Each structure stands twice: as structure tokens, then as C-alpha cells.
mmCIF file of C-alpha atoms and ligand atoms in Angstrom:
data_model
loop_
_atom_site.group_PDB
_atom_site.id
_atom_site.type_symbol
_atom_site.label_atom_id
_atom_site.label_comp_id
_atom_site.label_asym_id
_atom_site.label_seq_id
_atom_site.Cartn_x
_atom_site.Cartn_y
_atom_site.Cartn_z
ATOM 1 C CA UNK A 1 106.060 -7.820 88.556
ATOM 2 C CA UNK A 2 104.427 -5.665 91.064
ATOM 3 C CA UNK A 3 107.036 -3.390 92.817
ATOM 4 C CA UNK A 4 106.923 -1.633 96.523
ATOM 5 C CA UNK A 5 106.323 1.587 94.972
ATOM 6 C CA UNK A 6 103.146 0.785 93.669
ATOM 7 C CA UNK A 7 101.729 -0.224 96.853
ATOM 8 C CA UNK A 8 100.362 3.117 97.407
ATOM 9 C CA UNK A 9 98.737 3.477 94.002
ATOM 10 C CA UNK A 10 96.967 -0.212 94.725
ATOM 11 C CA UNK A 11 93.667 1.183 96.138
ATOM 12 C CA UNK A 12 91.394 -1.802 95.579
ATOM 13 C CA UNK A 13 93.803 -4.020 96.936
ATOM 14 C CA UNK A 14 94.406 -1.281 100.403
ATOM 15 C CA UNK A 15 90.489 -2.167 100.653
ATOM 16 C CA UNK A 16 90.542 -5.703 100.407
ATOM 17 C CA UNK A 17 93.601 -5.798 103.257
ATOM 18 C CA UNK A 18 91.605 -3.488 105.640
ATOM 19 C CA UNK A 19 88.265 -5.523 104.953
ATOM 20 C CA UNK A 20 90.677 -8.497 105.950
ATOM 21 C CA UNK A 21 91.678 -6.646 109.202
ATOM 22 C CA UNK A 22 88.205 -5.942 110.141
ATOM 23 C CA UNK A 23 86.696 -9.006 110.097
ATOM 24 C CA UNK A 24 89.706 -11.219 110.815
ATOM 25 C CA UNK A 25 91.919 -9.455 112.564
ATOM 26 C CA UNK A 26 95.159 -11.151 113.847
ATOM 27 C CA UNK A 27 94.674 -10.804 117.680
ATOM 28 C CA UNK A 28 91.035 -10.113 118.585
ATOM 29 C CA UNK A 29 91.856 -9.285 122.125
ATOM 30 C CA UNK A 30 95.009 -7.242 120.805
ATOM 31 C CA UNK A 31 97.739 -7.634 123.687
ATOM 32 C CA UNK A 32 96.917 -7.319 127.471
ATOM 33 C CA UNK A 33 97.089 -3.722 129.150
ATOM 34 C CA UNK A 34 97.666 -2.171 132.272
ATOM 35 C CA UNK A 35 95.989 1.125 133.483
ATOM 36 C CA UNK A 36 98.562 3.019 135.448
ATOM 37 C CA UNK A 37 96.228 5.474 136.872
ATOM 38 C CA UNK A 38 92.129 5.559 137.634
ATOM 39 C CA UNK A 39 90.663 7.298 134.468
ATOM 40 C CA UNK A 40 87.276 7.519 133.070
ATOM 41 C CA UNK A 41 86.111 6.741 129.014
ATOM 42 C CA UNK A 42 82.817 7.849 128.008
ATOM 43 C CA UNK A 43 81.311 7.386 131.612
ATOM 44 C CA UNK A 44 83.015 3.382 132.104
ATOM 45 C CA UNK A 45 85.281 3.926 135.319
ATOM 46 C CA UNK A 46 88.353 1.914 135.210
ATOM 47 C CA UNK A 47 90.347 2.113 138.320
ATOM 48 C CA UNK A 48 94.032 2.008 138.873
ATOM 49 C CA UNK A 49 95.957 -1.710 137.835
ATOM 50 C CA UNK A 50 93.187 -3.267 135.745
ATOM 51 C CA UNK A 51 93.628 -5.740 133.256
ATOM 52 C CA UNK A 52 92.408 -3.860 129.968
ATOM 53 C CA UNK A 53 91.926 -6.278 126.779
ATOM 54 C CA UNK A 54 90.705 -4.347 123.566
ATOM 55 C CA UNK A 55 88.165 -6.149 121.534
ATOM 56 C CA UNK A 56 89.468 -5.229 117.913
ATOM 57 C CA UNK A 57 87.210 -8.310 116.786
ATOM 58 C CA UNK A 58 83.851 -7.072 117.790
ATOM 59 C CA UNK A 59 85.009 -3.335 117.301
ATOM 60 C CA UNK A 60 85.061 -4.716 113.487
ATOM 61 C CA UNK A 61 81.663 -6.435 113.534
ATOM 62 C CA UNK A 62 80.274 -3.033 115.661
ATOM 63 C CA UNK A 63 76.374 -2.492 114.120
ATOM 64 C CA UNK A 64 76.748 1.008 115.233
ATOM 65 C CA UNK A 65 79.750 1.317 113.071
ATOM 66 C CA UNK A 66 79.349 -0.772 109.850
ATOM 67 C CA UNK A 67 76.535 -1.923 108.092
ATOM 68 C CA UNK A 68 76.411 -5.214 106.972
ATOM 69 C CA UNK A 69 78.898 -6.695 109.266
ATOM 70 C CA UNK A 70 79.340 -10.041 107.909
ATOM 71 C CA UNK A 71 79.710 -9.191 104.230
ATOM 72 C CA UNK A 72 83.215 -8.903 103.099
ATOM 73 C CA UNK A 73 83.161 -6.229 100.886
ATOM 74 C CA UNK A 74 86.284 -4.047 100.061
ATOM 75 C CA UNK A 75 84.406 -1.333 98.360
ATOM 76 C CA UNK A 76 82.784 0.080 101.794
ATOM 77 C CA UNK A 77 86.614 1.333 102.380
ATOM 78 C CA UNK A 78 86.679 3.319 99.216
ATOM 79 C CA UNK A 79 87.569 6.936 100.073
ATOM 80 C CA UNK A 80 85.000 9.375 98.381
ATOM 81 C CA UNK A 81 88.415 12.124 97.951
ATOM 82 C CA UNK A 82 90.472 9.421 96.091
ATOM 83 C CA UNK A 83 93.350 9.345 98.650
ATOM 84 C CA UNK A 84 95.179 6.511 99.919
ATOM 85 C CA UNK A 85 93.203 3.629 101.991
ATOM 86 C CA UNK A 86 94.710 3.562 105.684
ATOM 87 C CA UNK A 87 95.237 -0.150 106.977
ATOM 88 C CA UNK A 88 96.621 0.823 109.920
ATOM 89 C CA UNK A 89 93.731 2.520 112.564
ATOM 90 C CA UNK A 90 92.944 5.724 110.963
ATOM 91 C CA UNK A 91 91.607 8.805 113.070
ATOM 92 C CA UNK A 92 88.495 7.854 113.603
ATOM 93 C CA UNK A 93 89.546 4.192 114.552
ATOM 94 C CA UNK A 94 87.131 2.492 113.381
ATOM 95 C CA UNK A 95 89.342 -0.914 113.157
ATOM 96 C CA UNK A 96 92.719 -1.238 115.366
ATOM 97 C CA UNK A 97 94.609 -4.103 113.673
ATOM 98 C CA UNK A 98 97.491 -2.710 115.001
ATOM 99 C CA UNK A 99 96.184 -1.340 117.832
ATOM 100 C CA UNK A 100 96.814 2.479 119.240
ATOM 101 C CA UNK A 101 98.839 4.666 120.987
ATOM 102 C CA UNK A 102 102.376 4.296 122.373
ATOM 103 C CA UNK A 103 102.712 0.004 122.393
ATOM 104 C CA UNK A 104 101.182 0.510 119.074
ATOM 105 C CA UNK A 105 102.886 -2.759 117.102
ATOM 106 C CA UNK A 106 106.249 -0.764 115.981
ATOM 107 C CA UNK A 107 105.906 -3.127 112.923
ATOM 108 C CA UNK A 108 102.795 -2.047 111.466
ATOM 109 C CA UNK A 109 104.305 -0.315 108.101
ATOM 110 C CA UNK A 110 106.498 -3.664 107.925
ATOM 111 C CA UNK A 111 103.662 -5.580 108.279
ATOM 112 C CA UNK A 112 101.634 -3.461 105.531
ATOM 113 C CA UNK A 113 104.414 -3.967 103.003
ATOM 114 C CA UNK A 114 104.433 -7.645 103.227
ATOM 115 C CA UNK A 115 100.605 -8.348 103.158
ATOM 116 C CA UNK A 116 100.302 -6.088 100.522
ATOM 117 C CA UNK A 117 103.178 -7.429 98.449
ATOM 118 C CA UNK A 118 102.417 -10.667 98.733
ATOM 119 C CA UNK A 119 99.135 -10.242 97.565
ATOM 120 C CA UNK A 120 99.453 -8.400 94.794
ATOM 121 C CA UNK A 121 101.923 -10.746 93.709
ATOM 122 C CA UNK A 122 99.940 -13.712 94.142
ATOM 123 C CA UNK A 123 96.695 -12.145 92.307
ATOM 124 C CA UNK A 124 98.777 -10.753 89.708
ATOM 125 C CA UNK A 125 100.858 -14.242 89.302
ATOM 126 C CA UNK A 126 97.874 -16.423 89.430
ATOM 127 C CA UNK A 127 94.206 -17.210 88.927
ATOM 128 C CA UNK A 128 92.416 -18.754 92.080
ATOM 129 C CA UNK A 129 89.528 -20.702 92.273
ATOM 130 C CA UNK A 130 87.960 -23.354 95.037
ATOM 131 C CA UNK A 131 89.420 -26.783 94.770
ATOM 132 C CA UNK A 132 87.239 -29.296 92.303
ATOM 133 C CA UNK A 133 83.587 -29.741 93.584
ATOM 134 C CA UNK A 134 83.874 -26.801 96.003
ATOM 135 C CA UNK A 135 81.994 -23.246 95.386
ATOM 136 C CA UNK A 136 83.367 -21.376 97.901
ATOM 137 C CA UNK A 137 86.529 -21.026 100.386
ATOM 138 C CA UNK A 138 85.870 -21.793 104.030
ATOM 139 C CA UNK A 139 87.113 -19.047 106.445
ATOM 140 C CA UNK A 140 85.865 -20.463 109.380
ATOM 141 C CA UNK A 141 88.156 -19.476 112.130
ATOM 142 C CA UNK A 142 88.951 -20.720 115.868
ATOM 143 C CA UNK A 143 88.993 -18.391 118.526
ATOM 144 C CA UNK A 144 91.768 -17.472 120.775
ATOM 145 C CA UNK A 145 94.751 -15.181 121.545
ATOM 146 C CA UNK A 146 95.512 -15.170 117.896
ATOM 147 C CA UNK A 147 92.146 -16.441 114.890
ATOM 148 C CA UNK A 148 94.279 -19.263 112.847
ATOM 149 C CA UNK A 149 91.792 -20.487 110.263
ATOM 150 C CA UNK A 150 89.952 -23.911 111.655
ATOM 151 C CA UNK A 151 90.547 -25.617 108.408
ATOM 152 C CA UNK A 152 93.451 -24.812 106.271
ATOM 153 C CA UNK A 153 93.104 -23.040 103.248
ATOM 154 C CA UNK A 154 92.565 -24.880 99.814
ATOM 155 C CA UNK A 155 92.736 -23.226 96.492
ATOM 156 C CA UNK A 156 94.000 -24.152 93.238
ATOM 157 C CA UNK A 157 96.693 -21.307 91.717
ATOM 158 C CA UNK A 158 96.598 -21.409 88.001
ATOM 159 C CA UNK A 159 99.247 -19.668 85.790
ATOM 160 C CA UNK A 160 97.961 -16.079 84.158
ATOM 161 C CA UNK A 161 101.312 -14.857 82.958
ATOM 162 C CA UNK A 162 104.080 -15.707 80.307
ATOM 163 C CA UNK A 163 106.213 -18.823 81.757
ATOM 164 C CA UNK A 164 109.393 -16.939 81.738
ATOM 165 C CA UNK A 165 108.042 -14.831 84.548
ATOM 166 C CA UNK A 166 108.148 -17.267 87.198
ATOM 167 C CA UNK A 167 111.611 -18.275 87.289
HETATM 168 C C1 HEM B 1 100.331 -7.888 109.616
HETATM 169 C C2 HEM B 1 101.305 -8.048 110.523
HETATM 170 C C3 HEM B 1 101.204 -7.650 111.986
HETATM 171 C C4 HEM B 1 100.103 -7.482 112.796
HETATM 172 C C5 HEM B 1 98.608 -7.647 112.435
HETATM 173 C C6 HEM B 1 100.595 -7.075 114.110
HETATM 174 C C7 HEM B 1 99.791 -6.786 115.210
HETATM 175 C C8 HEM B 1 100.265 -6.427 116.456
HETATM 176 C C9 HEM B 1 99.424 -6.126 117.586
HETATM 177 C C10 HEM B 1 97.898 -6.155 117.594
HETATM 178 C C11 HEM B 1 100.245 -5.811 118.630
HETATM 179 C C12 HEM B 1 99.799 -5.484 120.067
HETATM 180 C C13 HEM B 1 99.762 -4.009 120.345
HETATM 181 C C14 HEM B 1 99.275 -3.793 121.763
HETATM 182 O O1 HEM B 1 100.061 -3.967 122.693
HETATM 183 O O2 HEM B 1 98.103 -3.475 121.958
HETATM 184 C C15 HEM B 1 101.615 -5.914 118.166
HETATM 185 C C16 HEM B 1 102.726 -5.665 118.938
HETATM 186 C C17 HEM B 1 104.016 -5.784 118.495
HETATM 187 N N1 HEM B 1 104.432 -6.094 117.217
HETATM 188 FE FE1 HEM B 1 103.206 -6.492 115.628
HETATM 189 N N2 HEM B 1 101.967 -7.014 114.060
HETATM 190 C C18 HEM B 1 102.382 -7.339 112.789
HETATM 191 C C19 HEM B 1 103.675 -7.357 112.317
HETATM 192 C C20 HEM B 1 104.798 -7.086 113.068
HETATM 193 C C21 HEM B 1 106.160 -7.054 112.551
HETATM 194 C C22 HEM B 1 106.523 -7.316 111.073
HETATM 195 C C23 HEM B 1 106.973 -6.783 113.608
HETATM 196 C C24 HEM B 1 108.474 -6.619 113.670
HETATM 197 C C25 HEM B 1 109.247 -6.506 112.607
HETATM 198 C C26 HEM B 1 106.131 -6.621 114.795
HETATM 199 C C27 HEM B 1 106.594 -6.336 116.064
HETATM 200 C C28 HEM B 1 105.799 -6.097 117.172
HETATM 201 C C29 HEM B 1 106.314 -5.766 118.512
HETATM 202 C C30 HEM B 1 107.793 -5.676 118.922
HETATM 203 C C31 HEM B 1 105.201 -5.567 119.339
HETATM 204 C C32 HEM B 1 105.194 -5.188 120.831
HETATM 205 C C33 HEM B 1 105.153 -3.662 120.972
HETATM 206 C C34 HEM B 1 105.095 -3.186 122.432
HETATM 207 O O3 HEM B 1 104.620 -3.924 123.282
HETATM 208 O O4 HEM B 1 105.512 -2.030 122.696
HETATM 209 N N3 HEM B 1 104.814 -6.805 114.418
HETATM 210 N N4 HEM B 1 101.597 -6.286 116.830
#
């Protein structure tokens, strides 16, 4: 059974999470800000006490950034070095799941952990495939302060591994 420790050495898998976060991340708007003083980012002026809202959603599907923005595909996270995949922003951040700086979500490597481990373990444990009739999974999702899917999911888990492994 896949362990914690091997969580780093899962690559592919650090892809197919970040992929995840770009194009559906959890909170598109992130949380609500505050500016506590005027300031100025790459010429937008944003005075003292304004409402800032990040948008980590379109910030994924950024032409300028990523080609292709509506194709999942893992592989465009593949490091050319080899290293580890970041899932959390990186420093060029490019996606914010998480979002940045000091009220950064504390739970981030928490939140890494699980995702990953419960994925591995589920494509690991079991073969998936669209219910009967169906050719592909819907992941149509609604819109709002957090992107539930609009439908839920449906997919049929079929045993790979030796019985005595699942009790
Ligand atoms: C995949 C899982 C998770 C995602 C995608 C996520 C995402 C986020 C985001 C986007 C924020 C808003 C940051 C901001 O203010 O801009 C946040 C805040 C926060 N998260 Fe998470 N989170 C996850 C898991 C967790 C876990 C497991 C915990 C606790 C064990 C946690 C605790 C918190 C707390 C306490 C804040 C508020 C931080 C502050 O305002 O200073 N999160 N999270």
C-alpha cells in the first residue's frame, strides 16, 4: 500500500494534483483581503482599505501563462531537472491554490498529504472507468465562493489487487 514517504517520489501523480489546482481550484476568489496601506502593482493603484479578491481561477486559465488552457494535461508540470513537482504556489506563482504570503492557508502541507494519499491509494487500489453507456466523466462545475462539481461524480471502482489487501 502506498506509504507517506513515497509521496515525494510520486512525480506523475504531483502533476496530476497541480493540473487539478489549476483548473479547479478550491476557492477561485481565494479569501477576501484588506490593503492596509495605498500601494501600487505593476502600475494598478490600489488605495488604502480596499476589498482585494485574488482570481486564482482565471490566474490558472491565464493565455499569457499556459498554453492550452482547457486541456488537462499533467505532463505540462513535468520539471525538465527531475526535482520534486511543487503543488503549493511555487516562485514564480503561476497557480496560488493556497494562496501567498502571510494568511497563506497554514494547512497547505496537510492538505498536500491527504490529496495525494488518497489518490494514490485509490489509483493504486482500483481501476476506474465511466459508469455503463458513458465515455467520459463530467466535471462541470458551479461557480461561487468555493467550485463544488454541478453534478456529482460517477465512476465505477473495480478491484486491481489481491483480495486480502482490502481488509
Ligand atoms: C487541499 C486542501 C486545502 C486547500 C485547497 C486550502 C485552501 C485555502 C485557501 C485558498 C485559503 C485562503 C488564504 C487567503 O486568505 O488568501 C485557506 C485558508 C486557511 N486554511 Fe486552508 N486549504 C486546504 C486545507 C486546509 C487544512 C487541512 C487546514 C487545517 C488543518 C486549513 C486551514 C486553513 C486556515 C486556518 C486558513 C485561514 C488562514 C488565515 O486567514 O490566516 N486548510 N485555505
Amino acid at each position: 500500500m502506498v506509504k507517506e514517504s513515497d509521496l515525494t517520489h510520486l512525480n506523475y501523480l504531483r502533476c496530476v494534483v497541480r493540473e487539478t489546482f489549476r483548473m479547479h481550484p478550491a476557492g477561485p476568489l481565494l479569501i477576501p483581503h484588506e490593503s492596509l496601506r495605498p500601494t501600487t502593482i505593476q502600475g494598478f493603484h490600489i488605495p488604502a482599505q480596499t476589498r482585494v479578491f485574488i482570481n486564482t481561477h482565471a490566474l490558472g486559465r491565464n493565455r499569457k501563462i499556459w498554453a492550452d488552457v482547457d486541456e488537462f494535461r499533467p505532463e505540462r508540470h513535468w520539471p525538465a531537472d527531475g526535482s520534486r513537482v511543487e503543488i503549493s504556489h511555487g516562485a514564480d506563482f503561476k497557480i496560488l491554490p493556497f494562496s501567498a504570503g502571510k494568511r497563506k492557508c497554514p494547512g497547505a502541507p496537510l492538505g498536500v498529504t491527504l490529496v495525494l494519499m488518497a489518490l494514490a491509494r485509490l489509483f493504486h487500489c482500483f481501476n476506474w472507468t465511466p459508469p455503463d453507456g458513458e465515455t467520459t466523466i463530467d466535471t462541470t462545475e458551479v461557480y461561487g465562493m468555493t467550485m463544488p462539481k454541478a453534478r456529482p461524480l460517477l465512476a465505477v471502482a473495480t478491484p486491481r489487487l489481491a483480495d486480502h489487501t482490502y481488509h
